[in-house]
Short mmCIF file of C-alpha atoms and ligand atoms in Angstrom, two decimals:
data_model
loop_
_atom_site.label_atom_id
_atom_site.label_comp_id
_atom_site.label_asym_id
_atom_site.label_seq_id
_atom_site.Cartn_x
_atom_site.Cartn_y
_atom_site.Cartn_z
CA MET A 15 24.92 5.78 4.60
CA GLY A 16 22.11 3.21 5.44
CA ARG A 17 21.93 -0.93 6.16
CA LEU A 18 21.02 -1.30 3.26
CA GLN A 19 22.74 0.35 1.45
CA GLY A 20 24.05 -1.66 -1.79
CA LYS A 21 21.14 -4.41 -1.98
CA THR A 22 18.66 -5.64 -3.61
CA ALA A 23 14.76 -6.41 -2.16
CA VAL A 24 11.57 -7.24 -3.64
CA ILE A 25 8.62 -6.68 -1.67
CA THR A 26 5.53 -8.31 -3.09
CA GLY A 27 2.51 -6.26 -2.68
CA ALA A 28 3.32 -2.93 -2.47
CA ALA A 29 1.64 -0.74 -5.00
CA ARG A 30 -0.49 0.16 -1.54
CA GLY A 31 -0.63 -0.07 2.37
CA ILE A 32 1.41 -2.00 4.48
CA GLY A 33 3.89 -2.74 1.33
CA ALA A 34 4.14 0.17 0.24
CA VAL A 35 5.38 2.08 3.36
CA MET A 36 8.43 -0.79 4.01
CA ALA A 37 9.46 -0.46 -0.12
CA LYS A 38 10.23 3.47 0.44
CA ARG A 39 11.49 2.39 4.38
CA MET A 40 13.93 -0.27 3.02
CA ALA A 41 14.83 2.68 -0.28
CA GLU A 42 15.66 5.08 2.62
CA GLU A 43 18.08 3.12 3.69
CA GLY A 44 19.21 2.16 0.67
CA ALA A 45 18.30 -0.56 -1.10
CA ASN A 46 17.28 -0.89 -5.10
CA VAL A 47 13.52 -1.91 -4.40
CA VAL A 48 11.58 -4.30 -6.39
CA VAL A 49 8.72 -3.06 -6.06
CA ALA A 50 5.72 -5.81 -7.29
CA ASP A 51 2.15 -5.69 -7.64
CA VAL A 52 -1.39 -7.17 -9.41
CA LEU A 53 -1.99 -3.18 -8.81
CA ASP A 54 -0.24 0.10 -10.92
CA THR A 55 3.11 0.16 -8.76
CA ALA A 56 3.79 3.33 -10.14
CA ASP A 57 3.41 5.80 -7.24
CA THR A 58 5.08 3.72 -5.14
CA VAL A 59 8.17 3.93 -7.39
CA ALA A 60 7.65 7.72 -8.01
CA GLU A 61 7.60 8.27 -4.50
CA ILE A 62 10.36 6.27 -3.92
CA THR A 63 12.94 7.90 -6.65
CA LYS A 64 11.58 11.33 -6.12
CA ALA A 65 12.93 11.31 -2.58
CA GLY A 66 16.08 10.13 -4.24
CA GLY A 67 15.69 6.08 -4.16
CA SER A 68 16.24 3.47 -6.33
CA ALA A 69 13.15 1.21 -7.19
CA ILE A 70 11.09 -0.46 -10.59
CA GLY A 71 8.25 -1.54 -10.76
CA GLN A 72 6.76 -5.10 -11.80
CA ASN A 73 3.11 -6.29 -12.83
CA VAL A 74 3.81 -9.54 -10.88
CA ASP A 75 0.85 -12.18 -9.54
CA VAL A 76 2.36 -14.09 -7.06
CA THR A 77 0.42 -17.20 -8.37
CA SER A 78 1.81 -16.76 -11.61
CA ASP A 79 5.13 -18.15 -12.46
CA ASP A 80 5.77 -16.68 -15.54
CA ASP A 81 5.88 -13.26 -13.67
CA ILE A 82 7.55 -14.36 -11.42
CA ALA A 83 10.72 -15.77 -13.20
CA ALA A 84 10.60 -12.44 -15.27
CA MET A 85 10.85 -10.05 -12.10
CA VAL A 86 13.89 -12.14 -11.37
CA GLU A 87 15.13 -11.95 -14.59
CA ALA A 88 14.57 -7.49 -14.66
CA THR A 89 15.45 -7.50 -10.91
CA GLU A 90 19.52 -9.78 -11.76
CA LYS A 91 19.34 -7.37 -15.39
CA GLU A 92 18.80 -4.53 -12.93
CA PHE A 93 20.85 -4.48 -9.91
CA GLY A 94 22.86 -7.34 -10.59
CA ALA A 95 21.93 -9.49 -7.40
CA LEU A 96 18.66 -10.36 -4.90
CA ASP A 97 19.44 -10.43 -1.71
CA VAL A 98 15.82 -9.24 0.94
CA LEU A 99 13.01 -10.43 -0.42
CA VAL A 100 9.44 -9.55 1.39
CA ASN A 101 6.23 -12.02 0.44
CA ASN A 102 3.77 -9.16 2.18
CA ALA A 103 1.56 -9.74 -0.86
CA SER A 104 -1.97 -11.19 -0.14
CA ILE A 105 -5.79 -11.27 -0.10
CA PHE A 106 -6.87 -8.95 2.65
CA ALA A 107 -8.25 -5.84 2.47
CA ALA A 108 -10.28 -6.97 -0.64
CA LEU A 109 -12.13 -9.21 2.00
CA GLN A 110 -15.68 -9.27 3.54
CA PRO A 111 -15.93 -10.21 7.14
CA LYS A 112 -18.31 -13.53 6.76
CA PRO A 113 -18.86 -16.55 8.52
CA PHE A 114 -16.71 -19.52 7.80
CA LEU A 115 -21.25 -21.77 7.26
CA GLN A 116 -21.24 -19.04 4.26
CA ILE A 117 -17.20 -19.23 2.90
CA ASP A 118 -17.42 -21.43 -0.49
CA ASN A 119 -14.70 -23.08 -2.28
CA ASP A 120 -13.66 -21.10 -4.77
CA GLU A 121 -13.43 -18.57 -2.07
CA PHE A 122 -11.54 -20.71 -0.09
CA ASP A 123 -8.92 -21.68 -2.74
CA LYS A 124 -8.57 -18.03 -3.86
CA VAL A 125 -7.78 -16.52 -0.31
CA MET A 126 -5.30 -20.03 0.52
CA THR A 127 -3.34 -20.07 -3.56
CA VAL A 128 -2.51 -16.28 -2.90
CA ASN A 129 -1.77 -16.65 0.41
CA ALA A 130 0.17 -19.56 1.02
CA ARG A 131 1.00 -21.32 -2.62
CA GLY A 132 2.52 -17.89 -3.81
CA VAL A 133 4.34 -17.51 -0.72
CA HIS A 134 5.78 -20.89 -1.92
CA GLN A 135 6.10 -19.69 -5.91
CA MET A 136 8.28 -16.71 -4.55
CA THR A 137 10.75 -17.72 -2.48
CA LYS A 138 11.13 -21.03 -4.95
CA ALA A 139 11.53 -18.17 -7.51
CA VAL A 140 14.20 -16.03 -6.17
CA VAL A 141 16.43 -18.76 -3.74
CA PRO A 142 17.83 -20.08 -6.57
CA ALA A 143 19.39 -15.90 -6.50
CA MET A 144 20.63 -15.96 -3.23
CA MET A 145 22.18 -18.99 -3.69
CA ARG A 146 24.24 -17.38 -6.03
CA ALA A 147 25.01 -14.73 -3.82
CA GLY A 148 25.80 -16.76 -1.29
CA HIS A 149 23.61 -15.05 1.45
CA GLY A 150 19.27 -14.31 1.38
CA LYS A 151 16.87 -12.73 4.17
CA ILE A 152 12.70 -13.76 3.12
CA VAL A 153 10.36 -11.97 5.87
CA ASN A 154 6.73 -13.99 5.02
CA ILE A 155 3.85 -11.68 6.00
CA ALA A 156 1.28 -13.49 8.33
CA SER A 157 -0.60 -12.33 10.38
CA GLY A 158 -1.89 -12.49 14.68
CA THR A 159 -4.90 -13.93 13.27
CA PHE A 160 -3.78 -17.51 13.70
CA TYR A 161 -3.72 -16.84 17.24
CA TYR A 162 -6.89 -15.76 17.83
CA GLY A 163 -8.60 -16.95 14.76
CA PRO A 164 -11.00 -14.16 14.63
CA PRO A 165 -14.79 -14.82 13.73
CA GLY A 166 -15.47 -13.23 9.69
CA LEU A 167 -11.58 -14.44 8.58
CA SER A 168 -11.03 -18.48 8.93
CA HIS A 169 -9.89 -18.63 5.73
CA TYR A 170 -7.35 -15.82 6.02
CA THR A 171 -6.60 -16.79 9.24
CA ALA A 172 -5.56 -20.59 7.55
CA SER A 173 -4.14 -19.42 4.56
CA LYS A 174 -1.86 -17.59 7.39
CA GLY A 175 -0.71 -20.19 9.29
CA ALA A 176 0.78 -21.54 6.27
CA VAL A 177 2.89 -18.14 5.83
CA ILE A 178 3.88 -19.26 10.32
CA ALA A 179 4.45 -22.97 8.70
CA LEU A 180 6.31 -22.06 5.30
CA THR A 181 8.09 -19.81 7.38
CA ARG A 182 9.89 -22.86 10.11
CA CYS A 183 10.23 -24.95 6.74
CA TYR A 184 11.78 -22.92 4.80
CA GLY A 185 13.80 -21.59 7.83
CA ARG A 186 15.33 -25.63 8.84
CA GLU A 187 15.91 -25.72 4.90
CA LEU A 188 17.79 -23.37 4.52
CA GLY A 189 19.28 -22.83 7.66
CA ASP A 190 23.09 -23.98 6.32
CA LYS A 191 22.50 -22.02 3.03
CA ASN A 192 22.90 -18.69 4.88
CA ILE A 193 19.50 -17.58 4.02
CA GLN A 194 17.73 -16.49 7.27
CA VAL A 195 13.54 -17.25 6.73
CA ASN A 196 11.77 -14.93 9.66
CA ALA A 197 7.46 -13.73 9.83
CA ILE A 198 6.11 -10.39 11.56
CA ALA A 199 2.52 -11.22 12.14
CA PRO A 200 1.16 -7.67 12.55
CA GLY A 201 -2.41 -6.95 14.17
CA LEU A 202 -5.07 -5.68 13.27
CA THR A 203 -3.08 -2.48 10.93
CA GLU A 204 -4.67 0.74 10.10
CA SER A 205 -2.95 0.06 6.46
CA GLU A 206 -4.91 2.32 2.96
CA ALA A 207 -6.76 0.10 2.32
CA LEU A 208 -8.50 -0.72 6.18
CA GLN A 209 -9.50 2.78 6.17
CA GLY A 210 -12.92 3.74 6.23
CA HIS A 211 -13.85 -0.73 5.43
CA THR A 212 -16.80 -0.93 7.66
CA GLY A 213 -16.11 -4.47 7.37
CA PHE A 214 -13.63 -4.65 9.79
CA ASP A 215 -15.11 -2.10 11.87
CA PRO A 216 -16.68 -4.28 15.47
CA ALA A 217 -12.83 -5.71 15.26
CA ARG A 218 -11.77 -2.30 15.52
CA GLY A 219 -12.38 -1.35 19.22
CA PRO A 220 -12.15 -4.95 20.81
CA THR A 221 -8.34 -4.89 19.36
CA VAL A 222 -7.16 -2.09 21.12
CA GLN A 223 -8.82 -2.84 23.96
CA SER A 224 -7.09 -6.03 23.80
CA ARG A 225 -3.64 -4.76 23.29
CA SER A 226 -1.13 -3.74 26.39
CA ILE A 227 -0.42 -0.63 24.86
CA LYS A 228 -4.44 0.96 23.76
CA ARG A 229 -3.42 2.51 20.00
CA GLU A 230 -4.12 2.03 16.89
CA MET A 231 -1.71 -0.12 14.80
CA LEU A 232 0.40 1.96 11.67
CA PRO A 233 1.96 0.36 8.91
CA GLU A 234 5.17 2.08 10.16
CA ASP A 235 5.42 0.40 13.25
CA LEU A 236 6.23 -2.49 11.79
CA LEU A 237 9.39 -1.35 10.06
CA GLY A 238 11.82 -1.41 13.37
CA SER A 239 11.08 -5.56 13.70
CA LEU A 240 11.79 -5.05 9.25
CA MET A 241 14.40 -3.89 9.67
CA TYR A 242 15.18 -6.23 12.36
CA LEU A 243 14.49 -9.52 10.38
CA ILE A 244 16.79 -7.87 6.99
CA THR A 245 20.07 -7.10 8.17
CA PRO A 246 22.71 -8.97 9.71
CA ASP A 247 21.45 -8.34 13.38
CA SER A 248 19.54 -11.31 12.87
CA ASN A 249 22.07 -13.43 11.28
CA PHE A 250 21.61 -16.03 14.04
CA VAL A 251 17.97 -15.77 13.97
CA THR A 252 15.26 -18.00 11.51
CA GLY A 253 12.24 -19.04 11.11
CA GLN A 254 10.99 -17.30 13.58
CA THR A 255 8.14 -15.43 13.97
CA LEU A 256 7.78 -12.56 15.68
CA ASN A 257 4.19 -10.70 16.61
CA VAL A 258 4.51 -6.69 16.28
CA ASP A 259 1.16 -6.14 18.09
CA GLY A 260 0.83 -3.48 20.98
CA GLY A 261 1.10 -6.50 22.93
CA LYS A 262 -1.87 -8.46 22.08
CA VAL A 263 -0.92 -11.97 21.95
CA ASN A 264 1.72 -13.07 24.30
CA LEU A 265 3.20 -16.74 23.81
N1 NAD B 302 -4.04 -4.47 8.10
C1 NAD B 302 -3.99 -4.79 8.68
O1 NAD B 302 -4.43 -5.32 9.47
C2 NAD B 302 -3.30 -6.49 8.58
C3 NAD B 302 -2.25 -7.19 9.93
C4 NAD B 302 -2.06 -7.96 9.52
C5 NAD B 302 -1.40 -8.99 8.36
N2 NAD B 302 -1.86 -8.16 7.37
C6 NAD B 302 -0.90 -8.39 6.08
O2 NAD B 302 0.29 -7.47 6.11
C7 NAD B 302 -0.14 -7.40 4.04
C8 NAD B 302 -0.21 -6.51 3.25
O3 NAD B 302 -1.96 -5.65 3.98
P1 NAD B 302 -2.22 -4.65 3.75
O4 NAD B 302 -3.20 -3.69 4.95
O5 NAD B 302 -1.80 -3.27 3.18
O6 NAD B 302 -3.62 -4.84 2.64
P2 NAD B 302 -3.54 -4.77 1.41
O7 NAD B 302 -4.62 -6.00 1.50
O8 NAD B 302 -3.83 -3.67 0.49
O9 NAD B 302 -2.35 -5.23 0.13
C9 NAD B 302 -2.32 -6.56 -0.13
C10 NAD B 302 -1.42 -5.72 -1.49
O10 NAD B 302 -1.53 -7.65 -1.88
C11 NAD B 302 -1.61 -7.22 -3.64
N3 NAD B 302 -2.11 -8.37 -4.35
C12 NAD B 302 -3.34 -8.97 -3.66
N4 NAD B 302 -3.08 -10.10 -4.93
C13 NAD B 302 -1.33 -10.33 -5.87
C14 NAD B 302 -1.32 -11.27 -6.20
N5 NAD B 302 -1.93 -12.35 -6.33
N6 NAD B 302 -0.19 -10.80 -6.79
C15 NAD B 302 0.73 -10.10 -5.89
N7 NAD B 302 -0.09 -8.95 -5.09
C16 NAD B 302 -1.21 -9.03 -4.79
C17 NAD B 302 -3.00 -6.16 -3.21
O11 NAD B 302 -2.57 -5.50 -4.47
C18 NAD B 302 -2.29 -5.41 -2.32
O12 NAD B 302 -1.62 -4.01 -2.73
C19 NAD B 302 -0.94 -8.35 3.84
O13 NAD B 302 -0.16 -9.70 3.97
C20 NAD B 302 -1.84 -8.88 4.97
O14 NAD B 302 -2.83 -9.79 4.59
C21 NAD B 302 -2.60 -7.08 7.63
#
């Protein structure tokens, strides 16, 4: 029996990339998975169901309270409860790295709104269902950029710093509700949309060399940490951020 049998997991930004890989793994472990994204989720849902798993797709913009409310309603109607939330959606691969002197206010606001306020909006909407169930696991996907501040991604880095901060605050506020909130900070990961993204070429070689484990990182490298943080193994862990980066950053 899978470690998530009978659980329902919502994951945002799961139409492609890291989110899609995580969604498939949670389904393999027996979870009913709600695949939420602004992009078409049909491929991720089809892959899960073809493999014998359980999933529904939801068209959700994480900055829209209406979309989120409809998703929570559909989830409870379809699966009865909501046990796991993975806040993975973000503006990332869509970015072209550029100096902060060239980032205008609109672009800054958009990145902060989706990447940070989106986590606030999603978590706020999902936690009441977790409280009704009497338990919950929330994992926020942050980024190792917060620790070393790479050039070209200042707005993104700031937004992921906010995600780490929110993780700490939510962990404290939900500690006595049996809801654990943690984050994963991935290193540069060769996700679907990053492959062939020339904007990240200057970072690729130096990043691999800066790791203790000198190889490219793949979305699958995140799955062990995800499973730890959404199963009872982590029941006494909250407000933490787990670096999964091949040993680049030592805290
Ligand atoms: N790939 C990396 O190197 C890396 C490193 C550190 C952290 N991360 C983080 O991992 C997560 C996944 O990254 P990825 O590499 O798969 O990138 P990606 O850009 O391919 O995935 C992001 C997903 O979020 C979705 N999304 C964007 N805006 C949305 C919105 N408003 N509402 C709902 N969905 C929205 C996109 O459609 C996409 O499916 C992101 O949070 C990213 O910041 C990635």
